[in-house]
PDB file of C-alpha atoms in Angstrom:
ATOM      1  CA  UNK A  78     140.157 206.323 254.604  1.00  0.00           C
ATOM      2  CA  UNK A  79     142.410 204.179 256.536  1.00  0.00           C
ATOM      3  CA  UNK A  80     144.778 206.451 258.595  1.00  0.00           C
ATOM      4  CA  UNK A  81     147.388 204.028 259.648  1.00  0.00           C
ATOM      5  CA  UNK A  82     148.460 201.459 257.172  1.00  0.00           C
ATOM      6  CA  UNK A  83     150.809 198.055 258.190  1.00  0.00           C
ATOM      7  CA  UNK A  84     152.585 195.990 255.999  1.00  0.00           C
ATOM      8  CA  UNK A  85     153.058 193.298 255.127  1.00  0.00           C
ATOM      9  CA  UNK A  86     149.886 191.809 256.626  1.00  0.00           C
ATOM     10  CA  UNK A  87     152.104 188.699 257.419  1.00  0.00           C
ATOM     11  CA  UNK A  88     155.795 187.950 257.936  1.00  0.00           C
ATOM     12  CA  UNK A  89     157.692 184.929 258.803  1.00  0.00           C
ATOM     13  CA  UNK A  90     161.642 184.627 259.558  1.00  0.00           C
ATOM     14  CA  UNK A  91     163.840 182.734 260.690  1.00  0.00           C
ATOM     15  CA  UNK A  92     165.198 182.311 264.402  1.00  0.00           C
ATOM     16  CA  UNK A  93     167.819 184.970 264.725  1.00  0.00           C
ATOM     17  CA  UNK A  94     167.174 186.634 261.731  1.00  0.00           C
ATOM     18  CA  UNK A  95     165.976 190.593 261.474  1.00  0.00           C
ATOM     19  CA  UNK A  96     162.261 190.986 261.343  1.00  0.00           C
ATOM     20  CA  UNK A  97     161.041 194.542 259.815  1.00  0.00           C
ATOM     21  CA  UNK A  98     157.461 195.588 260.629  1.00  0.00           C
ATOM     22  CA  UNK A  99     156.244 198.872 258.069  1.00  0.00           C
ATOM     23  CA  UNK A 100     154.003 201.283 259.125  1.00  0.00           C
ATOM     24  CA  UNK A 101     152.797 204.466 257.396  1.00  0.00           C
ATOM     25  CA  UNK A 102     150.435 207.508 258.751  1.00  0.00           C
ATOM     26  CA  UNK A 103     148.057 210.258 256.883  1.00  0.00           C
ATOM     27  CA  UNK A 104     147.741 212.456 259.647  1.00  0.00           C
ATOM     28  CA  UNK A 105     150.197 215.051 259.812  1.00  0.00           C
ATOM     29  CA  UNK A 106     149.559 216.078 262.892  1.00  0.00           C
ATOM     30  CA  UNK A 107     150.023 212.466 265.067  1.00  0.00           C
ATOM     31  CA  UNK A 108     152.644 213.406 266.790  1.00  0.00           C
ATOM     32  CA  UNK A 109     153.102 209.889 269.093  1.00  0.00           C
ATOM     33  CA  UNK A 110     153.589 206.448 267.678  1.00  0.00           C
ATOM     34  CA  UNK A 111     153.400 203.633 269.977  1.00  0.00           C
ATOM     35  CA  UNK A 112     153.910 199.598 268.505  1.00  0.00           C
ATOM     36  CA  UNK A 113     152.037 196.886 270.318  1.00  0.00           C
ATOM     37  CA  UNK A 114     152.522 193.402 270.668  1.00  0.00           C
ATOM     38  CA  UNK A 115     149.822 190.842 270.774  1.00  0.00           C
ATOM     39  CA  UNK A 116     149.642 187.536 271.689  1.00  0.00           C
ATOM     40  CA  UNK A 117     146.252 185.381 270.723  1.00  0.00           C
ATOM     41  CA  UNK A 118     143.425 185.905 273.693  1.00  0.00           C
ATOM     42  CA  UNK A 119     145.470 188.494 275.591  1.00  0.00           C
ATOM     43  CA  UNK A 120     145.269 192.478 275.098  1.00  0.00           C
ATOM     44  CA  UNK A 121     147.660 194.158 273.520  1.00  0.00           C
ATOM     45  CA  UNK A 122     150.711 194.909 275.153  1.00  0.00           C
ATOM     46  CA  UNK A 123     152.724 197.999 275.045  1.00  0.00           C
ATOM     47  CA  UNK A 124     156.193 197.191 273.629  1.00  0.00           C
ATOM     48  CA  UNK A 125     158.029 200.463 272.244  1.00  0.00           C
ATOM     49  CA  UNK A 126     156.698 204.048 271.692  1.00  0.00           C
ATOM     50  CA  UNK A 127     158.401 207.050 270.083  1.00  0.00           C
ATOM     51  CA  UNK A 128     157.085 210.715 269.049  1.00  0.00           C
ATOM     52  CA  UNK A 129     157.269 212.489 266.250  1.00  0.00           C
ATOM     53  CA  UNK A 130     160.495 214.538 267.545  1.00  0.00           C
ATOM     54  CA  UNK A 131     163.152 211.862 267.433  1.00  0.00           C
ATOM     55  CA  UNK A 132     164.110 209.491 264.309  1.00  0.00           C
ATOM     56  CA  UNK A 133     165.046 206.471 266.458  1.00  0.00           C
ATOM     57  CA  UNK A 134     164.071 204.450 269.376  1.00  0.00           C
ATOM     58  CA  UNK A 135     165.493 201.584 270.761  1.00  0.00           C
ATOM     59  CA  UNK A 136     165.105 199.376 273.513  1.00  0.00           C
ATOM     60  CA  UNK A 137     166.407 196.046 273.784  1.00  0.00           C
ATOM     61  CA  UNK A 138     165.711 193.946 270.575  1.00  0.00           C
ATOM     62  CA  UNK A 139     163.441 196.319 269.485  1.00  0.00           C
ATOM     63  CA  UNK A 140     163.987 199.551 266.983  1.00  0.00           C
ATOM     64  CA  UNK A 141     162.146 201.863 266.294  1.00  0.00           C
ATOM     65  CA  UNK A 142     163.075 204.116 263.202  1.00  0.00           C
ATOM     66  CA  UNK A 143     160.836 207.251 261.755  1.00  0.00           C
ATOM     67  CA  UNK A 144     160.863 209.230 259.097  1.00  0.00           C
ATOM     68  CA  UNK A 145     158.897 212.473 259.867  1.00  0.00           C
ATOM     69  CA  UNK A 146     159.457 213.824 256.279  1.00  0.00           C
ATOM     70  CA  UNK A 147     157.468 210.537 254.518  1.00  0.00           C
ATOM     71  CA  UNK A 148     155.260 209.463 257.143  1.00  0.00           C
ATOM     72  CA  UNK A 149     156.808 206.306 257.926  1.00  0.00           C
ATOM     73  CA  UNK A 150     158.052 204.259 261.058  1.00  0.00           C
ATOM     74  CA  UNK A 151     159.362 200.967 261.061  1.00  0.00           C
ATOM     75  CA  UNK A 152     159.842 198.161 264.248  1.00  0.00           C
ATOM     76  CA  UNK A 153     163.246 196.349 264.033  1.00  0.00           C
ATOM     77  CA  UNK A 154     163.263 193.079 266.016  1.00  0.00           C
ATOM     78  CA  UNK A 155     166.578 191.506 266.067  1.00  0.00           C
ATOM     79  CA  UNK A 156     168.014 188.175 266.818  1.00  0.00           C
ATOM     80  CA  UNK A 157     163.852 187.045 266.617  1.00  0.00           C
ATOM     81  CA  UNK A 158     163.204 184.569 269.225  1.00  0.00           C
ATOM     82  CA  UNK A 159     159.983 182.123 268.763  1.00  0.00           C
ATOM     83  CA  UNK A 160     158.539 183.795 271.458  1.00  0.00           C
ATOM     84  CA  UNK A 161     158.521 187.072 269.972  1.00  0.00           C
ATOM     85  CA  UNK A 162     155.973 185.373 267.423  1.00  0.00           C
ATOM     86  CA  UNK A 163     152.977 187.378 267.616  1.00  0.00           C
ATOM     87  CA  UNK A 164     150.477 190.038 266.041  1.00  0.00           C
ATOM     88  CA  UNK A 165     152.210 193.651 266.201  1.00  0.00           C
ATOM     89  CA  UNK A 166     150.055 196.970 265.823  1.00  0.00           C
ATOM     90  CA  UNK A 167     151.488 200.589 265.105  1.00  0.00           C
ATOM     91  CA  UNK A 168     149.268 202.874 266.371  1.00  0.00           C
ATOM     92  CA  UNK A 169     149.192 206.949 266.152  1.00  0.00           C
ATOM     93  CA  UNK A 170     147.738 209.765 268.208  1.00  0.00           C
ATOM     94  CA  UNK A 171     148.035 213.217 268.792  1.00  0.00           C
ATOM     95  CA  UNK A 172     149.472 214.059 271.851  1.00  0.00           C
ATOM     96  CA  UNK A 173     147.936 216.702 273.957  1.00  0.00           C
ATOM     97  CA  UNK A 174     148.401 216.029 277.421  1.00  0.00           C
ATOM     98  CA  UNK A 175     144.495 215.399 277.861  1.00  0.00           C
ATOM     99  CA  UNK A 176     142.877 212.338 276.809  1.00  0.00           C
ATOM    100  CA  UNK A 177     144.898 209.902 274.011  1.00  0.00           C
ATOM    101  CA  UNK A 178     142.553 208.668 271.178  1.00  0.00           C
ATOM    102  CA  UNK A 179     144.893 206.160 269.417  1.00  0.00           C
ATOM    103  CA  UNK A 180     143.876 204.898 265.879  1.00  0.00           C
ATOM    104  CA  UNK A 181     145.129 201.492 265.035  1.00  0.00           C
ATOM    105  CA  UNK A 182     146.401 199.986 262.131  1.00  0.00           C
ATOM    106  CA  UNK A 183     145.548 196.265 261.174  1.00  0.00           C
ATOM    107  CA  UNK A 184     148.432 194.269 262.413  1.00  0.00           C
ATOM    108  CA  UNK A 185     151.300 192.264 261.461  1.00  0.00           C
ATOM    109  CA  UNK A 186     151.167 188.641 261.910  1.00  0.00           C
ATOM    110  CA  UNK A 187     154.856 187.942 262.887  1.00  0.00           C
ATOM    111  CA  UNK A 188     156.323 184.055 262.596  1.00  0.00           C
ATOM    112  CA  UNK A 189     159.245 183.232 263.825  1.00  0.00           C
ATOM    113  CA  UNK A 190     160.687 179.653 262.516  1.00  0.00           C
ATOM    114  CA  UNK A 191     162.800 177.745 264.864  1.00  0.00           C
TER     115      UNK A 191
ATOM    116  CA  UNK B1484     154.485 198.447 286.103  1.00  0.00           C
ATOM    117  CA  UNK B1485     151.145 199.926 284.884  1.00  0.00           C
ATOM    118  CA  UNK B1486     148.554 196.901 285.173  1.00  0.00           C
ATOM    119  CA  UNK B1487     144.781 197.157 283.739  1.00  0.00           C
ATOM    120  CA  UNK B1488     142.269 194.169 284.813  1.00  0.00           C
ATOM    121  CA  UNK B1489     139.714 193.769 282.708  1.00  0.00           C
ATOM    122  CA  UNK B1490     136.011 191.671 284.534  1.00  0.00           C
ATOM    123  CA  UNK B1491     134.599 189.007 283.002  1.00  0.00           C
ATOM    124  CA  UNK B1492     136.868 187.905 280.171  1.00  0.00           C
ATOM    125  CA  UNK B1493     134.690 186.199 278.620  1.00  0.00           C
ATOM    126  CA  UNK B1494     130.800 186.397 278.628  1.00  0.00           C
ATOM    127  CA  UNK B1495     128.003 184.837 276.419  1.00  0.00           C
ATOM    128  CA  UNK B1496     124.608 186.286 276.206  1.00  0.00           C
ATOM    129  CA  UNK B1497     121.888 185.833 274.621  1.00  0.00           C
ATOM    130  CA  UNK B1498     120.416 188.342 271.741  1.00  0.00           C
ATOM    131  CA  UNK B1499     118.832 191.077 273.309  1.00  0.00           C
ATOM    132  CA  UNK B1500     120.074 190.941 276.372  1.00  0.00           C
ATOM    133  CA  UNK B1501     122.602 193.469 278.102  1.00  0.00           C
ATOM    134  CA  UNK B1502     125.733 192.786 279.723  1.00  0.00           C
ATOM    135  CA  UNK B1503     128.469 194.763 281.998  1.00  0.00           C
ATOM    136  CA  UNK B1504     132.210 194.765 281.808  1.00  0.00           C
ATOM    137  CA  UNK B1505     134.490 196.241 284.179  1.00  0.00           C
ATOM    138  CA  UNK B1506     138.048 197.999 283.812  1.00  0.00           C
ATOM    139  CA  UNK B1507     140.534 198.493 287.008  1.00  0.00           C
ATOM    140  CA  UNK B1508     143.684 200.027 286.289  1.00  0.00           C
ATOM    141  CA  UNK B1509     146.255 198.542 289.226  1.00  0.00           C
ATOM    142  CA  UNK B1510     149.313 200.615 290.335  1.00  0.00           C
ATOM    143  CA  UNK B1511     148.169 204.196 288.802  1.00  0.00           C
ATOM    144  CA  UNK B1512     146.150 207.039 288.746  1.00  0.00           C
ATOM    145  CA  UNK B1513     144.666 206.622 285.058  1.00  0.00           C
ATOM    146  CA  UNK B1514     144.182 210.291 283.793  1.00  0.00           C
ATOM    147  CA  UNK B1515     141.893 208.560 281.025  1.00  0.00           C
ATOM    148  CA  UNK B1516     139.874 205.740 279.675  1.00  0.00           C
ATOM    149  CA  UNK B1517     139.566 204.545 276.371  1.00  0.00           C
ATOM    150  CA  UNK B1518     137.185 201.672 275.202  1.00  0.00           C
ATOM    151  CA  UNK B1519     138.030 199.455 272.145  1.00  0.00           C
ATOM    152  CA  UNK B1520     136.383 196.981 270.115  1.00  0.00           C
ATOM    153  CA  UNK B1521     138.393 194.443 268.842  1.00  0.00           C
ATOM    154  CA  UNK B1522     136.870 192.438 265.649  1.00  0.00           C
ATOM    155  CA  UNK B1523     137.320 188.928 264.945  1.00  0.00           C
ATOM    156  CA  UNK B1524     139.534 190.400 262.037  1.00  0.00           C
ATOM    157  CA  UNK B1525     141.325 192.318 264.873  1.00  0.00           C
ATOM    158  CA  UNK B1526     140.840 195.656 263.807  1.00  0.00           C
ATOM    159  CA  UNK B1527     139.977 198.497 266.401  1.00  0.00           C
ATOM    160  CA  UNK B1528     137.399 200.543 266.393  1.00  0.00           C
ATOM    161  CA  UNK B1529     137.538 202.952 269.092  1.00  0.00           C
ATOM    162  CA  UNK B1530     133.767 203.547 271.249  1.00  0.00           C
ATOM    163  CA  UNK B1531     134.516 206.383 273.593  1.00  0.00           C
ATOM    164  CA  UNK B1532     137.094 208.382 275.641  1.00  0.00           C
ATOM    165  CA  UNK B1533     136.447 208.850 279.354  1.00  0.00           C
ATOM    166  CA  UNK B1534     138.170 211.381 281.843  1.00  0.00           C
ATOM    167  CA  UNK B1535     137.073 211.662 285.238  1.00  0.00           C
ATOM    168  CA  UNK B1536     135.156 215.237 285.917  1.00  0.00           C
ATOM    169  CA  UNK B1537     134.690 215.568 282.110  1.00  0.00           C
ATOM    170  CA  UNK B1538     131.839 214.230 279.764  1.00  0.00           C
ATOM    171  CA  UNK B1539     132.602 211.070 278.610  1.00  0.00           C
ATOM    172  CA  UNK B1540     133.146 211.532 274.585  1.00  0.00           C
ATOM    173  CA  UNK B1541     131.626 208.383 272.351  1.00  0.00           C
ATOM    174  CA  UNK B1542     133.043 208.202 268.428  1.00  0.00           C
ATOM    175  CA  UNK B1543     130.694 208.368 265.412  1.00  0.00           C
ATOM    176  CA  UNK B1544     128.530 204.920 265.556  1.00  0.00           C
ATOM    177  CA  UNK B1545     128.505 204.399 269.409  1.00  0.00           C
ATOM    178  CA  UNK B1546     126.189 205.831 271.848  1.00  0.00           C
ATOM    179  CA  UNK B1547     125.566 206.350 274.928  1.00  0.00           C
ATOM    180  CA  UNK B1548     122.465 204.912 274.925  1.00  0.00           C
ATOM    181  CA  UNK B1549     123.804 201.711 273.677  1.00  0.00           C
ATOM    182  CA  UNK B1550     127.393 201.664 275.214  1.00  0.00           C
ATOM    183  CA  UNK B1551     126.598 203.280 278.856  1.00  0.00           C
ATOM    184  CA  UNK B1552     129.924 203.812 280.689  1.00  0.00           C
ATOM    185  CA  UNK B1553     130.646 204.897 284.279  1.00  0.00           C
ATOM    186  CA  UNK B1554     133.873 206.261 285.550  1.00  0.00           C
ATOM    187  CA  UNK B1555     133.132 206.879 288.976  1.00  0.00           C
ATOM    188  CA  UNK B1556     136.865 207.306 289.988  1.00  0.00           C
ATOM    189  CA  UNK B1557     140.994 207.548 288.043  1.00  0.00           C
ATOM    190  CA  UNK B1558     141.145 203.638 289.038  1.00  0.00           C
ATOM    191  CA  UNK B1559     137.715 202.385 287.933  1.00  0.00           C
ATOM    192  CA  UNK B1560     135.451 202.234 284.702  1.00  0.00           C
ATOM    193  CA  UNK B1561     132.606 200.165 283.657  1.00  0.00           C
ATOM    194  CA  UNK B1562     130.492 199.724 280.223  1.00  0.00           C
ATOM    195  CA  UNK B1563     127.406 197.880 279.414  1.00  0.00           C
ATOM    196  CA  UNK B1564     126.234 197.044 275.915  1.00  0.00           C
ATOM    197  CA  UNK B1565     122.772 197.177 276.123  1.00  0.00           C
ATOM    198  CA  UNK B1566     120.569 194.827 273.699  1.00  0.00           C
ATOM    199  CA  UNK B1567     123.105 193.168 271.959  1.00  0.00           C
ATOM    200  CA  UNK B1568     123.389 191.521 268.868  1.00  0.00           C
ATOM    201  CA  UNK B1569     125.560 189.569 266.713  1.00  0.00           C
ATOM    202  CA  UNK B1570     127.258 192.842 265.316  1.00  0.00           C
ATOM    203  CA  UNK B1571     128.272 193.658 268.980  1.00  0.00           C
ATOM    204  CA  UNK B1572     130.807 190.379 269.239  1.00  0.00           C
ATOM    205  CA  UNK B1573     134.102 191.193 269.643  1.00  0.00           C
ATOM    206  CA  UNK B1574     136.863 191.360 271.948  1.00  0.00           C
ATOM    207  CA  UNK B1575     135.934 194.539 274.189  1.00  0.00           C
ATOM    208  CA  UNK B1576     139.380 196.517 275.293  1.00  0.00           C
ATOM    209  CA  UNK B1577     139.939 199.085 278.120  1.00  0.00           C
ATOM    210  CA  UNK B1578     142.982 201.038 277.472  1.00  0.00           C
ATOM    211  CA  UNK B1579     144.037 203.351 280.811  1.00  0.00           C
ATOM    212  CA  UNK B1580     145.992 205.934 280.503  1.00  0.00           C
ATOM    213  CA  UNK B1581     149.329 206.991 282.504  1.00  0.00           C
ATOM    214  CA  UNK B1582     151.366 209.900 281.357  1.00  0.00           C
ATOM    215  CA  UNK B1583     149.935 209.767 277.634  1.00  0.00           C
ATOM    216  CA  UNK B1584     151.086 205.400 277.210  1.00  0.00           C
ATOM    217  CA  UNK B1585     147.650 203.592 277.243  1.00  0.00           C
ATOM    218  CA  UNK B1586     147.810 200.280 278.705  1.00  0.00           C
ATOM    219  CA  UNK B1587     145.659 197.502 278.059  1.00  0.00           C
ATOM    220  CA  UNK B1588     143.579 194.884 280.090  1.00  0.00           C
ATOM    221  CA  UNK B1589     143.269 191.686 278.567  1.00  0.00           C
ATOM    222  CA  UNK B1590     139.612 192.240 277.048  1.00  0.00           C
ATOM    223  CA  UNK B1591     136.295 191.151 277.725  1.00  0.00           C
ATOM    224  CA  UNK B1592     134.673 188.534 275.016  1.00  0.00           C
ATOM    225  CA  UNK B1593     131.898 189.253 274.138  1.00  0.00           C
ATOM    226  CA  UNK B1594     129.787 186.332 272.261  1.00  0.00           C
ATOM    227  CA  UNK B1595     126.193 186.680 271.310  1.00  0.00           C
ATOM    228  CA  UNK B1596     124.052 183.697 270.345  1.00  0.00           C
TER     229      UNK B1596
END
C-alpha cells in the first residue's frame, strides 16, 4: 500500500503562471511533511517543510497548504520561472526527535513553458 | 547551509563484484543517517537508518550482510553493496540529518554490467 500518493504524475504551465503540486498521506500519525525539489543527476534538494500543527507554510514562491482533517498538502509555486522546472517529491515522517525515516511519494514532473 | 558529499558519483562494476560509497555531511553534526535507493523510475526505497552509538536499523529486503554500513563518527558514513547485480542499479542516496530536516548528497550511481 502506497503511503504517500502525488498527483498529477506530470504538470506543465506556463511562465508566470501558478503551479499546484497534490499530495495525500495514509498515515495518521506523520506528523512532518517536507517537499523536495529535484533536478536530473543531482539529489534531492530540500525546498519547504511544514508539520502537521500548522495549515500553511510559505517561503518565497513557494506554499505550502495542509489539511490535517483529509490528509492532504499541497506546494504552491507562483510566478513559475523555467528554472523551477524540475521533479518535486512530498515526503512524510513521524517526528520523534531520534532518527527520521521519511517515505517518499513518486514525484511530480514539473514543466515550466517559457 | 547543511551540505552532504556523497564519494564516487558514479561507479560501474561488474556482476558480482562489491563496491563502497561514502557519505560526509559538511557544516553539521548529523544526529542520523539514512540510505536511499533511488530507481530508474525514481521511486525511494529506503535501506537503513544509522545513528551513531546505536545499531544501525536496515528495512524489510536489505541486509546487513548485503548492504554493510559504517558510521564511525556524526560527520561520516559509508556502505558497500556486496555482490551486486542488475537489481542493485540505482541512484544510491545518503540523507543526513540536522534537527529532524534530512539533507541530501547528490547520490552515488550505481551501474552493473
Amino acid at each position: 500500500q502506497q503511503q504517500v500518493r502525488q498527483s498529477p504524475q506530470s504538470l506543465t504551465v506556463w511562465e508566470g503562471e501558478t503551479a499546484i503540486l497534490n499530495c495525500s498521506y495514509e498515515d495518521s500519525t506523520f506528523n512532518y511533511f517536507p517537499w523536495y525539489q529535484q533536478f536530473p543527476g543531482e539529489g534531492p534538494a530540500l525546498l519547504i517543510s511544514i508539520s502537521s500543527v500548522s495549515d500553511k507554510k510559505e517561503d518565497g514562491r513557494f506554499t505550502i497548504f495542509f489539511n490535517k482533517r483529509e490528509k492532504k498538502l499541497s506546494l504552491h509555486i507562483t510566478d513559475s520561472q523555467p528554472g523551477d522546472s524540475a521533479t518535486y517529491f512530498c515526503a512524510a515522517s513521524v517526528r520523534t526527535g531520534g532518527a527520521d525515516r521519511l517515505t517518499f511519494g513518486k514525484g511530480t514532473q514539473l514543466i515550466i513553458q517559457p | 547551509g547543511a551540505l552532504v558529499y556523497q564519494y564516487p558519483r558514479r561507479t560501474i562494476c561488474k556482476s558480482g563484484t562489491s563496491m563502497r560509497m561514502e557519505c560526509q555531511a559538511v557544516g553539521f553534526q548529523a544526529t542520523s543517517v539514512a540510505w536511499y535507493r533511488q530507481s530508474p523510475q525514481k521511486t525511494f526505497e529506503l535501506i537503513a537508518l544509522s545513528t551513531v552509538n546505536s545499531a544501525i536499523k536496515y528495512e524489510q529486503n536489505f541486509t546487513q550482510e548485503k548492504f554493510p554500513i559504517s558510521h564511525p563518527n556524526l560527520s561520516f558514513s559509508s556502505m558497500t553493496v556486496l555482490n551486486a547485480y542488475l537489481e542493485d542499479r540505482g541512484l544510491y542516496l545518503c540523507g543526513a540529518s540536522l534537527r529532524a530536516e534530512q539533507f541530501f548528497g547528490p547520490g552515488t550511481r550505481l551501474t552493473v554490467l
